Coordinates of C-alpha atoms and ligand atoms in Angstrom, one line a residue:
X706 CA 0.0 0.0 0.0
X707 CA 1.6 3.7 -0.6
X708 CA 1.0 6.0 2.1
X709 CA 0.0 9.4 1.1
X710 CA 2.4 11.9 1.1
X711 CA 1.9 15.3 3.7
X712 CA 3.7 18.3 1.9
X713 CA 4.4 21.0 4.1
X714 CA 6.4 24.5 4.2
X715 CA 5.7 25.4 7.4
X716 CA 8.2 24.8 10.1
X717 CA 5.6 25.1 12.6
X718 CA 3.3 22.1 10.9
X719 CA 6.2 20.1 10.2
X720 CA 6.9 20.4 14.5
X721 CA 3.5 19.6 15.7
X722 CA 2.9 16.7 12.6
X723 CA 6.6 15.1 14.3
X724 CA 5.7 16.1 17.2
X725 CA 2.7 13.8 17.2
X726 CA 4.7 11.0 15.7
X727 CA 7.2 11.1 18.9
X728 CA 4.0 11.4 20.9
X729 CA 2.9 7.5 19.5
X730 CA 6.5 6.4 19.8
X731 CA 7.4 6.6 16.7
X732 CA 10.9 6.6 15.5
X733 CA 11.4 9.6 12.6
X734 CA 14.4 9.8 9.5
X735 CA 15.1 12.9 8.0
X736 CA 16.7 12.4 4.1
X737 CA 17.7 16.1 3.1
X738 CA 17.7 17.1 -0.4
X739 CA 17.8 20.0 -2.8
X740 CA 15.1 18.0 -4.9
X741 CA 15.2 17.2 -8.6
X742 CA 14.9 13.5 -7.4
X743 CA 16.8 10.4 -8.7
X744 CA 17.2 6.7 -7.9
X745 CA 20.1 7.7 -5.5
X746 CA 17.7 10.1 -3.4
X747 CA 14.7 7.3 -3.3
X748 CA 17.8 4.5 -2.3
X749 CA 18.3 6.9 0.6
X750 CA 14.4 7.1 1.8
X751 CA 14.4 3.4 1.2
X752 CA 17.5 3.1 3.5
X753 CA 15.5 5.7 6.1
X754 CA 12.5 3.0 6.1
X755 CA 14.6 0.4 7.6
X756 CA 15.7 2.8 10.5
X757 CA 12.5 4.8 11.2
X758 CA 8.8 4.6 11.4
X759 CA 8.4 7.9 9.8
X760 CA 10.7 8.9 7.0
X761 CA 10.9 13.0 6.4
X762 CA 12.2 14.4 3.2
X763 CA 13.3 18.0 2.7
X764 CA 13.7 19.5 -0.5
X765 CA 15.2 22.8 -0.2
X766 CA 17.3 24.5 -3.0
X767 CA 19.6 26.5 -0.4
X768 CA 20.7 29.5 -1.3
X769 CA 23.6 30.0 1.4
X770 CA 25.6 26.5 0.3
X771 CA 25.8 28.0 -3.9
X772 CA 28.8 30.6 -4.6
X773 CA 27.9 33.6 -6.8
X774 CA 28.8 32.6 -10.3
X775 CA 27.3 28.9 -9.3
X776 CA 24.2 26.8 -10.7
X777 CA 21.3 28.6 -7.7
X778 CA 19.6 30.3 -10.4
X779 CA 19.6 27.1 -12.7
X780 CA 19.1 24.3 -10.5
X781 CA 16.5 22.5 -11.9
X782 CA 13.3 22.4 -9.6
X783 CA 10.9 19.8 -10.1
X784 CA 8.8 19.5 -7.1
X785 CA 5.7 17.9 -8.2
X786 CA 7.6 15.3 -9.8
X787 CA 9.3 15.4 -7.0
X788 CA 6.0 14.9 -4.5
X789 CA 4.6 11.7 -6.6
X790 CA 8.6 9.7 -6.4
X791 CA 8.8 10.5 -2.8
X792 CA 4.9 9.3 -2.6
X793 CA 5.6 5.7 -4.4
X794 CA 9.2 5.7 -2.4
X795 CA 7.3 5.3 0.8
X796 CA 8.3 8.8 2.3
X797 CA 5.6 10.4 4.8
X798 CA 6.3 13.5 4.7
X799 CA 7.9 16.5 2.4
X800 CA 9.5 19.4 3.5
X801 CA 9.8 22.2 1.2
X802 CA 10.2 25.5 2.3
X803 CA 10.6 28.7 0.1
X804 CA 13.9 30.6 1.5
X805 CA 11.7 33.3 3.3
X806 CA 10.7 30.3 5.8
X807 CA 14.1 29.4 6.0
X808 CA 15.9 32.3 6.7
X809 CA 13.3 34.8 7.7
X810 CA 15.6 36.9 8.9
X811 CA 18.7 37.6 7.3
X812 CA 20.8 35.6 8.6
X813 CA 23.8 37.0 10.4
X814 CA 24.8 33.4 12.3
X815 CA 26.5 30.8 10.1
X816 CA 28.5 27.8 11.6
X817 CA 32.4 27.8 10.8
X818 CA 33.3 23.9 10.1
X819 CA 36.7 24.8 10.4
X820 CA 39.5 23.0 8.5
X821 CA 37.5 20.6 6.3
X822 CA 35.4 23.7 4.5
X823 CA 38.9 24.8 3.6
X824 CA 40.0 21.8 1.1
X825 CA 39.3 20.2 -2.2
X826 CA 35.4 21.2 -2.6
X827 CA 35.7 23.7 0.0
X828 CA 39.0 25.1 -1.6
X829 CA 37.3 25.4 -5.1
X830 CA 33.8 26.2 -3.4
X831 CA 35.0 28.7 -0.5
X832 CA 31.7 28.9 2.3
X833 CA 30.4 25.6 0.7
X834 CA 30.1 23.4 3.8
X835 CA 29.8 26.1 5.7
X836 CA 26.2 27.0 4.3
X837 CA 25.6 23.1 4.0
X838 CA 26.4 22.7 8.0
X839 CA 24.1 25.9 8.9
X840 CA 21.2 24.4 6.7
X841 CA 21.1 20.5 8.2
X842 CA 22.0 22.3 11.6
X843 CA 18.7 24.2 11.1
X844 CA 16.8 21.3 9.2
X845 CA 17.6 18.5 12.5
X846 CA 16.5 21.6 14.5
X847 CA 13.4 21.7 12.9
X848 CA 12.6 17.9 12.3
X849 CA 14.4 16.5 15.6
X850 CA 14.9 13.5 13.8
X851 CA 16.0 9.8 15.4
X852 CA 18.3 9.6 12.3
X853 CA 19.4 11.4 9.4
X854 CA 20.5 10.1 6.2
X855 CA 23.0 11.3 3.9
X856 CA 24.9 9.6 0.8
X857 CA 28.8 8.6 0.2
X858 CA 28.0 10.3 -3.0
X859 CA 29.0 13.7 -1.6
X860 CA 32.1 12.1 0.8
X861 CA 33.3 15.3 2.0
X862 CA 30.0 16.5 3.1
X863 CA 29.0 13.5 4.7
X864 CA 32.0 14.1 6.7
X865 CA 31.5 17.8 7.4
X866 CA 27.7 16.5 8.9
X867 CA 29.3 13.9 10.9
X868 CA 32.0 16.4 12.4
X869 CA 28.9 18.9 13.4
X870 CA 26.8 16.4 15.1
X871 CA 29.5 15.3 17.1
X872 CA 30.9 18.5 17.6
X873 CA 27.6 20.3 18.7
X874 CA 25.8 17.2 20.5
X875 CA 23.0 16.8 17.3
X876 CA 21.1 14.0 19.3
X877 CA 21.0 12.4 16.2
X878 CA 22.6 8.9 14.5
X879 CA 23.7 9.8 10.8
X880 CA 23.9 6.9 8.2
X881 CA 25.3 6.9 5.3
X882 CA 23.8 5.2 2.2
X883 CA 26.2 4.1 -1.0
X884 CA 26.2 5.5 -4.3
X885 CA 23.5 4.9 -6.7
X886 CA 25.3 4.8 -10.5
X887 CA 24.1 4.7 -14.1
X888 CA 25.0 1.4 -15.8
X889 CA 27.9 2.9 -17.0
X890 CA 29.3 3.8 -13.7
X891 CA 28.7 7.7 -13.4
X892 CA 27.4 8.2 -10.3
X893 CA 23.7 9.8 -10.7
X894 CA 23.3 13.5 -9.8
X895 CA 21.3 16.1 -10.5
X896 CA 23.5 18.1 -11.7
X897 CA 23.8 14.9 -14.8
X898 CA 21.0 16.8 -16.3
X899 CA 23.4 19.7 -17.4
X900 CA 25.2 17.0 -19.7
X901 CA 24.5 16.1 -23.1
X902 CA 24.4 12.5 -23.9
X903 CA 27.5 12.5 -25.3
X904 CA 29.0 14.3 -22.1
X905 CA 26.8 11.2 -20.0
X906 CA 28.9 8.3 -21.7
X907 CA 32.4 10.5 -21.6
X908 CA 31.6 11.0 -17.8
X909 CA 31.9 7.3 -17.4
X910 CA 35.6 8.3 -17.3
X911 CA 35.5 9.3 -13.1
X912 CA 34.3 6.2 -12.1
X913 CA 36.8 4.0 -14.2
X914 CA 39.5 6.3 -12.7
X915 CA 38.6 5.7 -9.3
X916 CA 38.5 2.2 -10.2
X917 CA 41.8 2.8 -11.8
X918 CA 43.3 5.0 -9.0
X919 CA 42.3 2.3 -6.1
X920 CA 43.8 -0.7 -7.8
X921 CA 47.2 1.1 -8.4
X922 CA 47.3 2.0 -5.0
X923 CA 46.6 -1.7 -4.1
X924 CA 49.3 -2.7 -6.4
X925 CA 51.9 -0.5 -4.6
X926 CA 52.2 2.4 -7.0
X927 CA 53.2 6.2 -5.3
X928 CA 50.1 8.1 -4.7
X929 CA 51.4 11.2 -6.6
X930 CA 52.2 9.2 -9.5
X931 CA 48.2 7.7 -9.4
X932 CA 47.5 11.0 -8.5
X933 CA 48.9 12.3 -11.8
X934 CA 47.6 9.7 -13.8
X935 CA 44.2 10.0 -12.8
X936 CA 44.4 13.6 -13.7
X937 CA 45.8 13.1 -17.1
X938 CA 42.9 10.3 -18.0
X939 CA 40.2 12.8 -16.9
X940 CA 42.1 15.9 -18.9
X941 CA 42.4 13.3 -22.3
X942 CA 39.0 12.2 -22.0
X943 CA 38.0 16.3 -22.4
X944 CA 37.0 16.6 -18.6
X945 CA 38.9 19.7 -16.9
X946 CA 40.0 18.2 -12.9
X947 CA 39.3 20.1 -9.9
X948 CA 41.2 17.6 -8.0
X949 CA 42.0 14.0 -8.5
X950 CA 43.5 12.7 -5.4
X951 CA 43.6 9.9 -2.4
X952 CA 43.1 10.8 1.0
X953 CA 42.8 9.0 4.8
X954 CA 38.9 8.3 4.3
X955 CA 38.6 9.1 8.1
X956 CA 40.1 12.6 7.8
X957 CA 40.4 13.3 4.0
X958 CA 43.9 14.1 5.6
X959 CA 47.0 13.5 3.3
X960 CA 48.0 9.7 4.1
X961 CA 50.3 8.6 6.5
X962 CA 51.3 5.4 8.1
X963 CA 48.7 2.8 8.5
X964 CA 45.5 4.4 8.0
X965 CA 42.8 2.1 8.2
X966 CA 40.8 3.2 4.8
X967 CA 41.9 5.3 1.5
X968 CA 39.3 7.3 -0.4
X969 CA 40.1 7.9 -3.9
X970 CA 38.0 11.5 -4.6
X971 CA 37.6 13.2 -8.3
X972 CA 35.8 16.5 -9.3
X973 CA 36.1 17.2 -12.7
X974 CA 33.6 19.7 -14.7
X975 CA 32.4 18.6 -18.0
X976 CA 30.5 20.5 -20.4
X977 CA 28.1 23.2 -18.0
X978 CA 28.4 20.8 -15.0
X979 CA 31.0 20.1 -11.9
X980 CA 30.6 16.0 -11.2
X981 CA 31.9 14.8 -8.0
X982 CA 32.5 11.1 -6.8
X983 CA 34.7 9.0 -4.7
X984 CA 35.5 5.5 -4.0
X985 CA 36.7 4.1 -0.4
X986 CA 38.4 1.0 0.2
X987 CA 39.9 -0.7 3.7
X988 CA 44.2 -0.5 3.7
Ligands
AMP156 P1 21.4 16.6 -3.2 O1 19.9 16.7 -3.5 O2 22.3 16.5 -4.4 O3 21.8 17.7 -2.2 O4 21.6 15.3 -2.4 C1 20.8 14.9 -1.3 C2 21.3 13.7 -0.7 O5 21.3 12.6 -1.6 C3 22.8 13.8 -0.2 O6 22.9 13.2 1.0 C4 23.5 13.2 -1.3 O7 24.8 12.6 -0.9 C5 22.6 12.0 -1.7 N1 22.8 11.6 -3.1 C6 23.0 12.3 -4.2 N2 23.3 11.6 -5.3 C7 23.3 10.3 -4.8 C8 23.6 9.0 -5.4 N3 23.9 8.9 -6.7 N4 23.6 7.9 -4.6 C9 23.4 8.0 -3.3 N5 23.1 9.2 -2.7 C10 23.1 10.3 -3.4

């Protein structure tokens, strides 16, 4: 049976609806999202499912996490789609605010995350995280959710979200969910929509790097030679690298000794998008 999706903008409804949910004992998941849905989304409300009675999705294009020459203006925005995947995905409840709700004043607070915001995304993308941690601080706020679900997809902000629950006492358990690819390997993103299909099958190219770039590490090769090699596969295939590198996948520090897990991490842009993807792997 689907259960009918509630859509709601208010933050005030969306408290009293939860609020009546933790009143029957109910457990409640939060899946943020900036909407324009995909199978990787829907693989995270699935995930949410097995963890809550209640799964809440917000889709909120946030204005604060987008430099000033980036996509805000053209991220695509496709909420009633949007309403009837999340509906047959089993979610109970959308979020979607307009900014105003959001940020009804303007907002003169934003959480610093420190030293992660500063590298790879965060060097290319300065304030990035910064904006991302201020919007889930304020969306777990708002939903006061059991748990909160975010995708490897986006490594570096999965670790940024980790860092500020732990770091401000979120009474909340975040779980991450795994990528969700196209057959050919590119991991799925909004942001895909921006390619051609002729970009789409050139973009295979990240993932078969990564692929590439993990088992030459396994194979004993120096990580600034893989490092370089990745970069040069991306640039022949016609994509421009932001970074192709591999890091400690607990820190996204350079690697020492003995870490316990590499993550090989690539953004590249391509045509009028920026893709981003990783691949992890235990040492
Ligand atoms: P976005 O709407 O792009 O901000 O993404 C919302 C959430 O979905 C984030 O936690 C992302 O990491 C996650 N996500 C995006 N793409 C994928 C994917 N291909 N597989 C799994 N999770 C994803």
């Amino acid at each position: 049976m689907v259960t009918k999706l509630i859509t709601l903008s208010a933050i005030a409804e969306v408290r009293a609806q939860v609020c009546a949910w933790k009143k029957s004992a109910l457990r409640v998941a939060l899946v943020p999202t900036m909407g324009n849905l995909h199978d990787g989304h829907l693989s995270l409300v699935q995930l949410a499912r097995t963890h809550a009675d209640k799964v809440v999705a917000s889709v909120f294009v946030n204005p604060t996490q987008f430099g000033p020459n980036e996509d805000f203006a053209s991220y695509p925005r496709t909420l009633a789609t949007d309403q009837v995947l999340l509906e047959s995905g089993g979610c109970d409840l959308l979020f979607a605010p307009s900014a105003e709700e959001m940020y009804k004043a303007k907002p003169s607070l934003n959480i610093d995350v420190g030293p992660i915001g500063t590298i790879l995304c965060g060097a290319v993308r300065p304030g990035h995280f910064n904006g991302v941690a201020t919007v889930v601080a304020k969306l777990l706020n708002i939903v006061q959710p059991d748990v909160a679900v975010f995708g490897e997809k986006d490594f570096q902000q999965l670790m940024v979200i980790r860092q500020l629950v732990q770091q401000l006492d979120f009474p909340v358990e975040i779980i991450a969910a795994p990528t969700v690819r196209e057959p050919n390997g590119l991991a799925r993103s909004s942001r895909n929509q921006y390619l051609t299909s002729d970009e789409r099958q050139l973009a295979s190219v990240i993932y078969a790097t990564l692929l590439q770039m993990r088992d030459s590490i396994r194979a004993g090769k120096a990580i600034k030679d893989v490092e370089t090699s990745a970069s040069q596969a991306l640039l022949k295939a016609g994509l421009k690298p932001d970074y192709a590198v591999v890091r400690n996948a607990q820190d996204l520090e350079i690697v020492e000794k003995n870490v316990k897990s590499e993550v090989a991490l690539i953004a590249a842009r391509l045509g009028k998008a920026r893709l981003i993807d990783n691949l992890s792997w235990l040492c």
